[in-house]
Amino acid sequence: MKFAVIGGTGLIGSQVVRNLNAAGHEAVPHSQSTGVDVISGRGLDEALAGADVVVNLTNSPTFDEASLAFFQTSMDNLLAAARRSGVGHFVILSIVGADQVPELDYYRAKVLQEDILAAGPIPYSIVRATQFMDFIDAVLSWTADSETVRLPATPIQPIASKDVADAVAQVAAGAPLGGTRNIAGPEIFPLDELGRITLSRKGDSRTVVTDPTAGMFAVVKGDVLTDTDAHLAPTRYADWLS
């Protein structure tokens, strides 16, 4: 099959392209660097021409309220181009529990993206993943100073980007789900504990202070960002760190 991977040069997209091509498909990466702009629509018809499947892995440049407009416009443009090109399957990547955290603009924007796809004219699949192991350092940096890192005890089920890409490629190569598949890492940690593990393994002497008001994940209630019934990926956090 031929796949148009929009956002195909990023962390997940580049691995999805590699996986699909290794499986004998033709997967072509598209992004702003290849002349495709999902907001203006420039290059979309050319990118989707002849594609059996579109995998949309583009992301908003901001995580604030502007992300809602990004996903509205990009999905409208992509769905219109997909319809014109006769695409038979449209895949996106979203977040486990996104619909349970309306306090976060970005999570509301991802739910909007899901809703637009589900209401659209193309058979579809949504892959929802838990938090990426690759982004834990960034999460720690949001509430860090020279001596401490302040983190809430929010339960997190981290997943390696490689495992996310494997799952997205597998779903994209299959029949449309007409719904959602949740994927997650094999272990659940309180975020503050995950911070301590990360700093210790990196030889970082800063202290993690448990602070229920610190950072973006402070607004998350309960364990909604985890899913023990999800398809569990194989990579454990300690192995990923090593």
mmCIF file of C-alpha atoms in Angstrom:
data_model
loop_
_atom_site.group_PDB
_atom_site.id
_atom_site.type_symbol
_atom_site.label_atom_id
_atom_site.label_comp_id
_atom_site.label_asym_id
_atom_site.label_seq_id
_atom_site.Cartn_x
_atom_site.Cartn_y
_atom_site.Cartn_z
ATOM 1 C CA MET A 1 0.000 0.000 0.000
ATOM 2 C CA LYS A 2 0.983 3.632 -0.370
ATOM 3 C CA PHE A 3 1.031 5.766 2.774
ATOM 4 C CA ALA A 4 1.239 9.551 3.028
ATOM 5 C CA VAL A 5 2.703 10.270 6.460
ATOM 6 C CA ILE A 6 2.003 13.897 7.303
ATOM 7 C CA GLY A 7 4.463 15.043 9.953
ATOM 8 C CA GLY A 8 6.618 12.199 8.696
ATOM 9 C CA THR A 9 9.959 13.775 9.605
ATOM 10 C CA GLY A 10 9.278 14.090 13.360
ATOM 11 C CA LEU A 11 9.984 11.800 16.312
ATOM 12 C CA ILE A 12 7.118 9.376 15.658
ATOM 13 C CA GLY A 13 6.597 10.042 11.962
ATOM 14 C CA SER A 14 10.127 9.194 10.896
ATOM 15 C CA GLN A 15 9.928 5.855 12.702
ATOM 16 C CA VAL A 16 6.495 5.079 11.238
ATOM 17 C CA VAL A 17 7.837 5.742 7.734
ATOM 18 C CA ARG A 18 10.805 3.462 8.388
ATOM 19 C CA ASN A 19 8.585 0.680 9.767
ATOM 20 C CA LEU A 20 6.125 0.773 6.879
ATOM 21 C CA ASN A 21 8.851 0.796 4.243
ATOM 22 C CA ALA A 22 10.618 -2.083 5.992
ATOM 23 C CA ALA A 23 7.344 -4.039 5.782
ATOM 24 C CA GLY A 24 7.308 -3.618 2.003
ATOM 25 C CA HIS A 25 4.911 -0.700 1.710
ATOM 26 C CA GLU A 26 5.570 2.682 0.132
ATOM 27 C CA ALA A 27 5.526 5.309 2.887
ATOM 28 C CA VAL A 28 6.353 8.893 1.962
ATOM 29 C CA PRO A 29 7.115 11.497 4.652
ATOM 30 C CA HIS A 30 5.586 14.958 4.269
ATOM 31 C CA SER A 31 6.119 18.071 6.377
ATOM 32 C CA GLN A 32 6.750 21.778 6.048
ATOM 33 C CA SER A 33 10.333 20.927 5.093
ATOM 34 C CA THR A 34 9.040 18.978 2.070
ATOM 35 C CA GLY A 35 6.662 21.763 1.019
ATOM 36 C CA VAL A 36 3.456 20.613 2.722
ATOM 37 C CA ASP A 37 1.554 23.061 4.935
ATOM 38 C CA VAL A 38 -1.535 21.697 6.684
ATOM 39 C CA ILE A 39 -2.731 25.177 7.684
ATOM 40 C CA SER A 40 -2.639 26.858 4.264
ATOM 41 C CA GLY A 41 -3.281 23.584 2.443
ATOM 42 C CA ARG A 42 -0.205 24.065 0.262
ATOM 43 C CA GLY A 43 1.048 20.797 -1.203
ATOM 44 C CA LEU A 44 -1.660 18.593 0.309
ATOM 45 C CA ASP A 45 -3.240 17.406 -2.935
ATOM 46 C CA GLU A 46 0.165 16.473 -4.323
ATOM 47 C CA ALA A 47 1.163 14.709 -1.078
ATOM 48 C CA LEU A 48 -2.018 12.627 -0.933
ATOM 49 C CA ALA A 49 -2.212 11.759 -4.640
ATOM 50 C CA GLY A 50 -2.420 7.995 -5.022
ATOM 51 C CA ALA A 51 -2.243 7.324 -1.280
ATOM 52 C CA ASP A 52 -4.275 4.480 0.171
ATOM 53 C CA VAL A 53 -3.741 5.651 3.746
ATOM 54 C CA VAL A 54 -3.035 9.008 5.381
ATOM 55 C CA VAL A 55 -1.256 9.008 8.741
ATOM 56 C CA ASN A 56 -1.487 12.458 10.307
ATOM 57 C CA LEU A 57 1.235 12.999 12.922
ATOM 58 C CA THR A 58 1.438 16.779 12.715
ATOM 59 C CA ASN A 59 1.402 18.681 15.971
ATOM 60 C CA SER A 60 0.435 22.141 17.087
ATOM 61 C CA PRO A 61 3.395 24.511 17.499
ATOM 62 C CA THR A 62 1.934 25.622 20.848
ATOM 63 C CA PHE A 63 0.123 23.846 23.672
ATOM 64 C CA ASP A 64 -2.159 26.751 24.604
ATOM 65 C CA GLU A 65 -5.596 27.758 23.354
ATOM 66 C CA ALA A 66 -4.190 28.329 19.851
ATOM 67 C CA SER A 67 -3.794 24.556 19.505
ATOM 68 C CA LEU A 68 -7.571 24.257 19.061
ATOM 69 C CA ALA A 69 -7.474 26.383 15.913
ATOM 70 C CA PHE A 70 -4.460 24.436 14.631
ATOM 71 C CA PHE A 71 -6.219 21.080 14.825
ATOM 72 C CA GLN A 72 -9.508 22.448 13.475
ATOM 73 C CA THR A 73 -7.887 23.961 10.389
ATOM 74 C CA SER A 74 -5.367 21.187 9.750
ATOM 75 C CA MET A 75 -7.965 18.430 10.014
ATOM 76 C CA ASP A 76 -10.457 20.287 7.814
ATOM 77 C CA ASN A 77 -7.776 20.719 5.139
ATOM 78 C CA LEU A 78 -6.473 17.163 5.386
ATOM 79 C CA LEU A 79 -9.916 15.549 5.297
ATOM 80 C CA ALA A 80 -10.905 17.609 2.255
ATOM 81 C CA ALA A 81 -7.703 16.636 0.451
ATOM 82 C CA ALA A 82 -8.128 12.990 1.469
ATOM 83 C CA ARG A 83 -11.653 12.948 0.088
ATOM 84 C CA ARG A 84 -10.483 14.463 -3.206
ATOM 85 C CA SER A 85 -7.709 11.878 -3.460
ATOM 86 C CA GLY A 86 -9.899 8.879 -2.663
ATOM 87 C CA VAL A 87 -7.983 7.910 0.473
ATOM 88 C CA GLY A 88 -9.493 4.848 2.168
ATOM 89 C CA HIS A 89 -8.072 5.104 5.708
ATOM 90 C CA PHE A 90 -7.122 8.097 7.880
ATOM 91 C CA VAL A 91 -5.048 7.558 11.057
ATOM 92 C CA ILE A 92 -4.184 9.992 13.864
ATOM 93 C CA LEU A 93 -2.244 9.726 17.114
ATOM 94 C CA SER A 94 -3.873 11.078 20.284
ATOM 95 C CA ILE A 95 -3.486 10.815 24.072
ATOM 96 C CA VAL A 96 -4.882 8.299 26.563
ATOM 97 C CA GLY A 97 -7.261 10.151 28.882
ATOM 98 C CA ALA A 98 -7.308 13.363 26.853
ATOM 99 C CA ASP A 99 -11.068 13.623 27.227
ATOM 100 C CA GLN A 100 -10.714 13.448 31.026
ATOM 101 C CA VAL A 101 -8.540 16.568 31.351
ATOM 102 C CA PRO A 102 -10.566 19.465 29.894
ATOM 103 C CA GLU A 103 -8.558 21.887 32.026
ATOM 104 C CA LEU A 104 -5.668 21.554 29.560
ATOM 105 C CA ASP A 105 -6.149 23.457 26.282
ATOM 106 C CA TYR A 106 -3.949 21.021 24.362
ATOM 107 C CA TYR A 107 -5.882 17.978 25.559
ATOM 108 C CA ARG A 108 -9.152 19.634 24.550
ATOM 109 C CA ALA A 109 -7.570 20.310 21.166
ATOM 110 C CA LYS A 110 -6.655 16.634 20.735
ATOM 111 C CA VAL A 111 -10.231 15.623 21.589
ATOM 112 C CA LEU A 112 -11.437 18.114 18.987
ATOM 113 C CA GLN A 113 -9.110 16.488 16.447
ATOM 114 C CA GLU A 114 -10.556 13.065 17.286
ATOM 115 C CA ASP A 115 -14.121 14.347 16.980
ATOM 116 C CA ILE A 116 -13.465 15.968 13.603
ATOM 117 C CA LEU A 117 -11.987 12.733 12.272
ATOM 118 C CA ALA A 118 -14.831 10.575 13.609
ATOM 119 C CA ALA A 119 -17.424 12.880 12.032
ATOM 120 C CA GLY A 120 -15.594 13.054 8.726
ATOM 121 C CA PRO A 121 -16.095 11.171 5.449
ATOM 122 C CA ILE A 122 -13.031 8.868 5.598
ATOM 123 C CA PRO A 123 -12.825 5.472 7.369
ATOM 124 C CA TYR A 124 -10.539 6.101 10.309
ATOM 125 C CA SER A 125 -8.442 4.844 13.204
ATOM 126 C CA ILE A 126 -7.354 6.701 16.345
ATOM 127 C CA VAL A 127 -4.326 5.481 18.296
ATOM 128 C CA ARG A 128 -4.229 6.899 21.811
ATOM 129 C CA ALA A 129 -0.879 6.640 23.606
ATOM 130 C CA THR A 130 0.202 7.363 27.162
ATOM 131 C CA GLN A 131 2.993 9.863 27.910
ATOM 132 C CA PHE A 132 6.215 9.374 25.928
ATOM 133 C CA MET A 133 9.354 8.369 27.801
ATOM 134 C CA ASP A 134 11.189 10.682 25.414
ATOM 135 C CA PHE A 135 9.437 13.728 26.923
ATOM 136 C CA ILE A 136 10.101 13.048 30.615
ATOM 137 C CA ASP A 137 13.186 15.297 30.652
ATOM 138 C CA ALA A 138 11.096 18.156 29.296
ATOM 139 C CA VAL A 139 8.418 17.574 31.935
ATOM 140 C CA LEU A 140 11.075 17.759 34.656
ATOM 141 C CA SER A 141 12.507 20.978 33.227
ATOM 142 C CA TRP A 142 9.183 22.850 33.512
ATOM 143 C CA THR A 143 9.345 23.024 37.326
ATOM 144 C CA ALA A 144 13.078 22.744 37.995
ATOM 145 C CA ASP A 145 15.700 25.052 39.420
ATOM 146 C CA SER A 146 19.349 24.481 40.303
ATOM 147 C CA GLU A 147 18.512 22.449 43.408
ATOM 148 C CA THR A 148 15.028 20.963 43.112
ATOM 149 C CA VAL A 149 12.468 19.573 40.696
ATOM 150 C CA ARG A 150 8.877 19.990 41.866
ATOM 151 C CA LEU A 151 6.446 17.336 40.624
ATOM 152 C CA PRO A 152 2.966 16.101 41.517
ATOM 153 C CA ALA A 153 2.330 12.418 42.235
ATOM 154 C CA THR A 154 0.138 12.070 39.141
ATOM 155 C CA PRO A 155 0.123 8.439 37.928
ATOM 156 C CA ILE A 156 1.960 8.108 34.583
ATOM 157 C CA GLN A 157 2.365 5.026 32.355
ATOM 158 C CA PRO A 158 5.302 5.994 30.109
ATOM 159 C CA ILE A 159 5.747 4.458 26.666
ATOM 160 C CA ALA A 160 8.796 4.507 24.374
ATOM 161 C CA SER A 161 8.422 6.387 21.089
ATOM 162 C CA LYS A 162 9.618 3.275 19.237
ATOM 163 C CA ASP A 163 6.683 1.316 20.667
ATOM 164 C CA VAL A 164 4.280 4.115 19.707
ATOM 165 C CA ALA A 165 5.589 4.101 16.137
ATOM 166 C CA ASP A 166 5.285 0.312 15.953
ATOM 167 C CA ALA A 167 1.640 0.513 17.037
ATOM 168 C CA VAL A 168 0.772 3.359 14.666
ATOM 169 C CA ALA A 169 2.343 1.547 11.715
ATOM 170 C CA GLN A 170 0.500 -1.666 12.597
ATOM 171 C CA VAL A 171 -2.864 0.113 12.829
ATOM 172 C CA ALA A 172 -2.224 2.071 9.627
ATOM 173 C CA ALA A 173 -1.474 -1.106 7.685
ATOM 174 C CA GLY A 174 -4.668 -2.790 8.908
ATOM 175 C CA ALA A 175 -8.345 -2.249 8.282
ATOM 176 C CA PRO A 176 -9.803 0.987 9.692
ATOM 177 C CA LEU A 177 -10.825 0.571 13.323
ATOM 178 C CA GLY A 178 -13.719 2.999 13.131
ATOM 179 C CA GLY A 179 -12.711 3.812 16.690
ATOM 180 C CA THR A 180 -9.790 3.979 19.110
ATOM 181 C CA ARG A 181 -6.938 1.706 20.189
ATOM 182 C CA ASN A 182 -5.190 2.606 23.456
ATOM 183 C CA ILE A 183 -1.502 1.799 23.845
ATOM 184 C CA ALA A 184 0.558 2.214 27.008
ATOM 185 C CA GLY A 185 3.849 1.366 28.632
ATOM 186 C CA PRO A 186 4.113 -1.721 30.842
ATOM 187 C CA GLU A 187 4.574 0.140 34.163
ATOM 188 C CA ILE A 188 2.782 2.868 36.129
ATOM 189 C CA PHE A 189 4.725 5.385 38.251
ATOM 190 C CA PRO A 190 3.754 8.424 40.278
ATOM 191 C CA LEU A 191 5.318 11.296 38.336
ATOM 192 C CA ASP A 192 7.410 12.410 41.323
ATOM 193 C CA GLU A 193 8.836 8.889 41.660
ATOM 194 C CA LEU A 194 9.542 8.818 37.924
ATOM 195 C CA GLY A 195 11.445 12.071 38.385
ATOM 196 C CA ARG A 196 13.572 10.562 41.156
ATOM 197 C CA ILE A 197 14.358 7.486 39.049
ATOM 198 C CA THR A 198 15.303 9.662 36.082
ATOM 199 C CA LEU A 199 17.583 11.988 38.036
ATOM 200 C CA SER A 200 19.258 9.103 39.839
ATOM 201 C CA ARG A 201 20.023 7.229 36.620
ATOM 202 C CA LYS A 202 21.462 10.398 35.087
ATOM 203 C CA GLY A 203 23.638 11.180 38.123
ATOM 204 C CA ASP A 204 21.702 14.404 38.734
ATOM 205 C CA SER A 205 21.924 15.432 42.390
ATOM 206 C CA ARG A 206 18.836 17.651 42.433
ATOM 207 C CA THR A 207 16.043 16.722 44.826
ATOM 208 C CA VAL A 208 12.513 15.924 43.664
ATOM 209 C CA VAL A 209 9.951 17.658 45.869
ATOM 210 C CA THR A 210 6.403 16.305 45.746
ATOM 211 C CA ASP A 211 4.188 19.284 44.971
ATOM 212 C CA PRO A 212 0.549 18.684 43.969
ATOM 213 C CA THR A 213 0.401 22.159 42.389
ATOM 214 C CA ALA A 214 3.498 21.923 40.193
ATOM 215 C CA GLY A 215 3.457 21.826 36.416
ATOM 216 C CA MET A 216 0.970 20.874 33.745
ATOM 217 C CA PHE A 217 0.057 17.499 35.238
ATOM 218 C CA ALA A 218 -1.048 19.063 38.526
ATOM 219 C CA VAL A 219 -4.552 19.519 37.084
ATOM 220 C CA VAL A 220 -4.916 15.815 36.286
ATOM 221 C CA LYS A 221 -7.297 14.060 38.659
ATOM 222 C CA GLY A 222 -6.767 10.412 39.553
ATOM 223 C CA ASP A 223 -5.258 7.896 37.166
ATOM 224 C CA VAL A 224 -6.943 9.002 33.928
ATOM 225 C CA LEU A 225 -3.604 9.168 32.066
ATOM 226 C CA THR A 226 -3.099 5.428 32.583
ATOM 227 C CA ASP A 227 -4.907 2.401 31.176
ATOM 228 C CA THR A 228 -4.171 -1.101 32.399
ATOM 229 C CA ASP A 229 -6.525 -2.498 29.744
ATOM 230 C CA ALA A 230 -4.574 -0.881 26.893
ATOM 231 C CA HIS A 231 -2.334 -2.761 24.497
ATOM 232 C CA LEU A 232 0.840 -2.818 26.608
ATOM 233 C CA ALA A 233 4.155 -2.075 24.928
ATOM 234 C CA PRO A 234 7.268 -4.100 25.847
ATOM 235 C CA THR A 235 9.816 -1.412 26.728
ATOM 236 C CA ARG A 236 10.328 -0.761 30.461
ATOM 237 C CA TYR A 237 11.490 2.657 31.593
ATOM 238 C CA ALA A 238 14.728 1.428 33.209
ATOM 239 C CA ASP A 239 15.688 -0.365 29.994
ATOM 240 C CA TRP A 240 14.864 2.735 27.943
ATOM 241 C CA LEU A 241 17.042 4.899 30.219
ATOM 242 C CA SER A 242 19.967 2.545 29.773
#
